[in-house]
């Protein structure tokens, strides 16, 4: 499963929604994502202790059940990016991209020449590990890979135009939680700056032929509003939140009824 289904939905003007993975190490989470109506899983290495092998297991299950796998790496310079892509990950989400130079680095490690500098290794899951001539494999792998740059700070917003203009970037993804901390309004998701930032990301991304993404919105209503404003790549919540909320609601209901 490449990034193609995500791109198909966004090209058609429909949102692609993802389930964030922070806790689950089993590939079964990909099937849970599919059963619950998500289009992809986003494994969050930035805020978890998950390792590359766990990502590999999740990715292999996702490949077999029609769910794409995106990975938010630990930083723009995370050294595991090439290995994650070789393992079949559909795209890389780079956190806290603040400059054009950082965006160019993101593209360089994810794309093959001439746009980037990714090394060609052969034996890719996209082709079921069958040998495929490089002339055929390289463009197919590039087309199957999503490059997502998260903008999460005042500095990132100031450089938004330059980041979006970098060839090879697919999505400009607004990180609401960290942006609010950046402007001194942590947790205030109803702050006018959030709506203004979403509108600006949508406008700039669209002008440069990219797609707008959004994460960190705490409610269905807030996420639905982001979609109405033009966001096309969106993460709902993480597995840990869903587990705690679901278990708490069930236990509270049982105690209230007994």
Short mmCIF file of C-alpha atoms in Angstrom, two decimals:
data_model
loop_
_atom_site.label_atom_id
_atom_site.label_comp_id
_atom_site.label_asym_id
_atom_site.label_seq_id
_atom_site.Cartn_x
_atom_site.Cartn_y
_atom_site.Cartn_z
CA UNK A 1 0.00 0.00 0.00
CA UNK A 2 1.57 3.23 -1.17
CA UNK A 3 0.51 6.80 -0.53
CA UNK A 4 -1.58 6.66 -3.72
CA UNK A 5 -4.97 6.15 -1.98
CA UNK A 6 -4.28 9.15 0.28
CA UNK A 7 -3.33 11.26 -2.72
CA UNK A 8 -6.38 10.03 -4.66
CA UNK A 9 -8.69 11.19 -1.87
CA UNK A 10 -7.00 14.57 -1.57
CA UNK A 11 -6.98 15.11 -5.34
CA UNK A 12 -10.71 14.42 -5.35
CA UNK A 13 -11.19 17.10 -2.69
CA UNK A 14 -11.94 14.58 0.05
CA UNK A 15 -10.12 14.35 3.39
CA UNK A 16 -7.80 11.46 4.24
CA UNK A 17 -8.00 10.73 7.96
CA UNK A 18 -5.45 8.86 10.04
CA UNK A 19 -5.26 7.10 13.39
CA UNK A 20 -2.16 8.04 15.35
CA UNK A 21 -0.23 5.18 16.97
CA UNK A 22 1.69 5.86 20.19
CA UNK A 23 1.10 2.71 22.23
CA UNK A 24 0.41 -0.31 20.04
CA UNK A 25 3.36 -2.37 18.82
CA UNK A 26 1.30 -4.98 17.02
CA UNK A 27 0.41 -4.79 13.35
CA UNK A 28 -3.19 -5.41 14.38
CA UNK A 29 -3.57 -1.66 14.85
CA UNK A 30 -3.60 -1.30 11.06
CA UNK A 31 -6.66 -3.55 10.90
CA UNK A 32 -8.28 -1.57 13.71
CA UNK A 33 -7.67 1.60 11.72
CA UNK A 34 -9.28 0.12 8.63
CA UNK A 35 -12.24 -1.29 10.57
CA UNK A 36 -12.84 2.10 12.21
CA UNK A 37 -12.92 3.95 8.89
CA UNK A 38 -9.44 5.49 8.85
CA UNK A 39 -7.42 5.80 5.67
CA UNK A 40 -3.99 5.47 7.26
CA UNK A 41 -2.08 5.01 10.48
CA UNK A 42 0.44 7.61 11.56
CA UNK A 43 3.03 6.04 13.82
CA UNK A 44 4.31 8.72 16.19
CA UNK A 45 7.98 8.21 16.96
CA UNK A 46 8.34 11.76 18.23
CA UNK A 47 6.18 11.16 21.29
CA UNK A 48 6.61 7.45 21.99
CA UNK A 49 9.18 4.76 22.71
CA UNK A 50 8.21 2.80 19.61
CA UNK A 51 11.15 1.59 17.56
CA UNK A 52 11.85 0.88 13.92
CA UNK A 53 11.04 -2.84 14.23
CA UNK A 54 7.57 -2.09 15.60
CA UNK A 55 7.02 0.29 12.69
CA UNK A 56 8.08 -2.50 10.33
CA UNK A 57 5.53 -4.93 11.77
CA UNK A 58 2.74 -2.37 11.59
CA UNK A 59 3.72 -1.48 8.03
CA UNK A 60 3.71 -5.09 6.86
CA UNK A 61 0.18 -5.62 8.21
CA UNK A 62 -0.92 -2.33 6.67
CA UNK A 63 0.48 -3.41 3.31
CA UNK A 64 -1.75 -6.47 3.41
CA UNK A 65 -5.01 -4.82 4.47
CA UNK A 66 -5.20 -1.63 2.44
CA UNK A 67 -4.08 0.94 5.02
CA UNK A 68 -1.20 3.30 4.34
CA UNK A 69 1.46 3.94 7.00
CA UNK A 70 2.87 7.38 7.68
CA UNK A 71 5.55 7.90 10.32
CA UNK A 72 6.17 11.08 12.27
CA UNK A 73 9.88 10.87 12.90
CA UNK A 74 11.71 12.35 15.87
CA UNK A 75 13.13 15.35 14.05
CA UNK A 76 13.95 16.75 10.62
CA UNK A 77 17.35 15.08 10.89
CA UNK A 78 16.14 11.66 12.13
CA UNK A 79 18.68 9.17 10.68
CA UNK A 80 16.11 6.36 10.40
CA UNK A 81 14.14 7.95 7.55
CA UNK A 82 15.82 5.98 4.70
CA UNK A 83 15.39 2.65 6.48
CA UNK A 84 11.74 3.37 7.27
CA UNK A 85 11.03 4.15 3.62
CA UNK A 86 12.85 1.01 2.49
CA UNK A 87 10.67 -0.99 4.90
CA UNK A 88 7.52 0.11 3.07
CA UNK A 89 6.40 3.20 4.95
CA UNK A 90 4.12 5.27 2.72
CA UNK A 91 5.30 8.66 3.89
CA UNK A 92 7.32 10.63 6.40
CA UNK A 93 5.90 13.38 8.61
CA UNK A 94 8.67 15.77 9.65
CA UNK A 95 7.93 17.73 12.84
CA UNK A 96 8.63 21.41 13.41
CA UNK A 97 9.83 22.45 9.95
CA UNK A 98 10.70 26.15 10.25
CA UNK A 99 12.81 27.01 7.21
CA UNK A 100 13.15 26.42 3.51
CA UNK A 101 16.49 24.71 4.14
CA UNK A 102 14.86 22.20 6.49
CA UNK A 103 12.13 21.49 3.95
CA UNK A 104 14.77 20.87 1.29
CA UNK A 105 16.48 18.40 3.63
CA UNK A 106 13.15 16.58 4.11
CA UNK A 107 12.82 16.18 0.35
CA UNK A 108 16.46 15.21 -0.09
CA UNK A 109 16.25 12.22 2.26
CA UNK A 110 12.89 11.00 0.89
CA UNK A 111 13.23 11.47 -2.88
CA UNK A 112 15.55 9.90 -5.41
CA UNK A 113 17.73 11.95 -7.74
CA UNK A 114 17.48 14.38 -9.36
CA UNK A 115 15.08 15.91 -6.82
CA UNK A 116 16.64 14.23 -3.80
CA UNK A 117 19.48 12.06 -2.66
CA UNK A 118 17.81 8.88 -1.38
CA UNK A 119 19.88 5.75 -1.88
CA UNK A 120 18.51 2.94 -4.02
CA UNK A 121 18.67 -0.46 -2.35
CA UNK A 122 16.35 -2.78 -4.29
CA UNK A 123 13.98 -5.42 -2.91
CA UNK A 124 11.12 -3.13 -1.87
CA UNK A 125 7.81 -4.21 -0.26
CA UNK A 126 5.93 -2.11 -2.82
CA UNK A 127 6.96 -4.72 -5.42
CA UNK A 128 6.62 -7.71 -3.06
CA UNK A 129 10.44 -7.76 -2.98
CA UNK A 130 10.60 -8.76 -6.65
CA UNK A 131 13.52 -7.33 -8.65
CA UNK A 132 12.36 -4.33 -10.63
CA UNK A 133 14.64 -2.36 -12.99
CA UNK A 134 15.67 0.97 -11.41
CA UNK A 135 14.28 2.90 -14.38
CA UNK A 136 10.85 1.54 -13.46
CA UNK A 137 11.27 1.31 -9.69
CA UNK A 138 12.55 4.81 -8.93
CA UNK A 139 9.61 6.82 -10.30
CA UNK A 140 7.13 4.34 -8.81
CA UNK A 141 8.73 4.62 -5.38
CA UNK A 142 8.83 8.40 -5.58
CA UNK A 143 5.16 8.52 -6.56
CA UNK A 144 4.32 6.18 -3.67
CA UNK A 145 6.01 8.36 -1.04
CA UNK A 146 4.37 11.28 0.76
CA UNK A 147 6.54 14.08 2.18
CA UNK A 148 4.75 15.98 4.94
CA UNK A 149 6.24 19.09 6.55
CA UNK A 150 4.71 20.09 9.88
CA UNK A 151 4.58 23.81 10.65
CA UNK A 152 4.21 24.28 14.40
CA UNK A 153 5.72 27.63 15.35
CA UNK A 154 5.60 31.35 14.71
CA UNK A 155 8.87 31.04 12.79
CA UNK A 156 7.47 28.24 10.65
CA UNK A 157 4.39 30.30 9.78
CA UNK A 158 6.59 33.25 8.88
CA UNK A 159 8.46 31.04 6.40
CA UNK A 160 5.36 29.22 5.14
CA UNK A 161 5.59 30.46 1.56
CA UNK A 162 9.20 29.36 1.20
CA UNK A 163 8.55 25.96 2.78
CA UNK A 164 5.56 25.29 0.52
CA UNK A 165 7.53 26.31 -2.57
CA UNK A 166 10.12 23.54 -2.12
CA UNK A 167 9.71 20.98 -4.95
CA UNK A 168 8.93 17.50 -3.64
CA UNK A 169 6.88 18.54 -0.62
CA UNK A 170 3.34 17.11 -0.73
CA UNK A 171 1.63 18.37 2.43
CA UNK A 172 1.97 21.38 4.72
CA UNK A 173 0.63 20.12 8.04
CA UNK A 174 -0.33 22.55 10.80
CA UNK A 175 0.50 21.37 14.33
CA UNK A 176 -2.13 23.14 16.43
CA UNK A 177 -0.91 22.19 19.93
CA UNK A 178 2.69 23.32 19.48
CA UNK A 179 1.63 26.42 17.54
CA UNK A 180 -0.52 27.50 20.49
CA UNK A 181 2.43 27.01 22.83
CA UNK A 182 4.57 29.02 20.43
CA UNK A 183 2.24 32.02 20.69
CA UNK A 184 1.71 31.72 24.45
CA UNK A 185 -1.83 30.27 24.38
CA UNK A 186 -1.28 26.59 25.17
CA UNK A 187 -4.46 24.51 24.95
CA UNK A 188 -6.66 27.37 23.68
CA UNK A 189 -7.84 25.63 20.51
CA UNK A 190 -10.64 28.16 20.12
CA UNK A 191 -8.17 31.02 19.89
CA UNK A 192 -8.65 33.08 16.69
CA UNK A 193 -5.03 32.45 15.76
CA UNK A 194 -5.81 28.78 15.10
CA UNK A 195 -8.51 29.46 12.49
CA UNK A 196 -6.29 32.13 10.93
CA UNK A 197 -3.36 29.70 10.75
CA UNK A 198 -5.51 26.98 9.18
CA UNK A 199 -6.78 29.42 6.55
CA UNK A 200 -3.26 30.58 5.77
CA UNK A 201 -1.89 27.04 5.48
CA UNK A 202 -4.75 26.09 3.16
CA UNK A 203 -4.24 29.20 1.03
CA UNK A 204 -0.47 28.87 0.73
CA UNK A 205 -0.49 25.10 0.23
CA UNK A 206 -3.10 25.37 -2.51
CA UNK A 207 -1.25 28.19 -4.25
CA UNK A 208 1.85 26.00 -4.48
CA UNK A 209 0.06 22.81 -5.53
CA UNK A 210 0.37 21.18 -2.10
CA UNK A 211 -2.24 19.88 0.30
CA UNK A 212 -3.06 21.26 3.74
CA UNK A 213 -2.96 19.03 6.78
CA UNK A 214 -3.88 19.53 10.42
CA UNK A 215 -3.25 17.75 13.71
CA UNK A 216 -3.74 18.52 17.38
CA UNK A 217 -7.42 19.46 17.09
CA UNK A 218 -9.15 18.03 20.19
CA UNK A 219 -12.77 17.51 19.08
CA UNK A 220 -14.79 16.18 16.17
CA UNK A 221 -16.33 19.63 15.72
CA UNK A 222 -12.92 21.30 15.52
CA UNK A 223 -11.63 18.72 13.06
CA UNK A 224 -14.76 18.95 10.92
CA UNK A 225 -14.34 22.73 10.80
CA UNK A 226 -10.73 22.29 9.65
CA UNK A 227 -11.96 20.06 6.82
CA UNK A 228 -14.58 22.63 5.84
CA UNK A 229 -11.80 25.22 5.70
CA UNK A 230 -9.87 23.07 3.21
CA UNK A 231 -7.71 20.69 5.24
CA UNK A 232 -7.25 17.42 3.36
CA UNK A 233 -4.89 15.38 5.58
CA UNK A 234 -6.02 15.04 9.16
CA UNK A 235 -5.21 12.86 12.16
CA UNK A 236 -8.08 12.07 14.54
CA UNK A 237 -6.63 10.89 17.87
CA UNK A 238 -4.05 8.41 19.09
CA UNK A 239 -4.62 4.86 20.21
CA UNK A 240 -3.79 5.70 23.83
CA UNK A 241 -6.47 8.43 23.99
CA UNK A 242 -9.08 6.19 22.37
CA UNK A 243 -8.28 3.37 24.80
CA UNK A 244 -8.41 5.54 27.93
CA UNK A 245 -11.58 7.36 26.86
CA UNK A 246 -13.40 4.20 25.83
CA UNK A 247 -12.41 2.28 28.94
CA UNK A 248 -13.30 5.21 31.20
CA UNK A 249 -16.72 5.69 29.61
CA UNK A 250 -17.52 1.99 29.98
CA UNK A 251 -16.38 1.81 33.62
CA UNK A 252 -18.23 5.00 34.53
CA UNK A 253 -21.43 3.73 32.90
CA UNK A 254 -21.15 0.38 34.70
CA UNK A 255 -20.62 2.01 38.09
CA UNK A 256 -23.52 4.40 37.49
CA UNK A 257 -25.81 1.48 36.60
CA UNK A 258 -24.87 -0.72 39.55
#
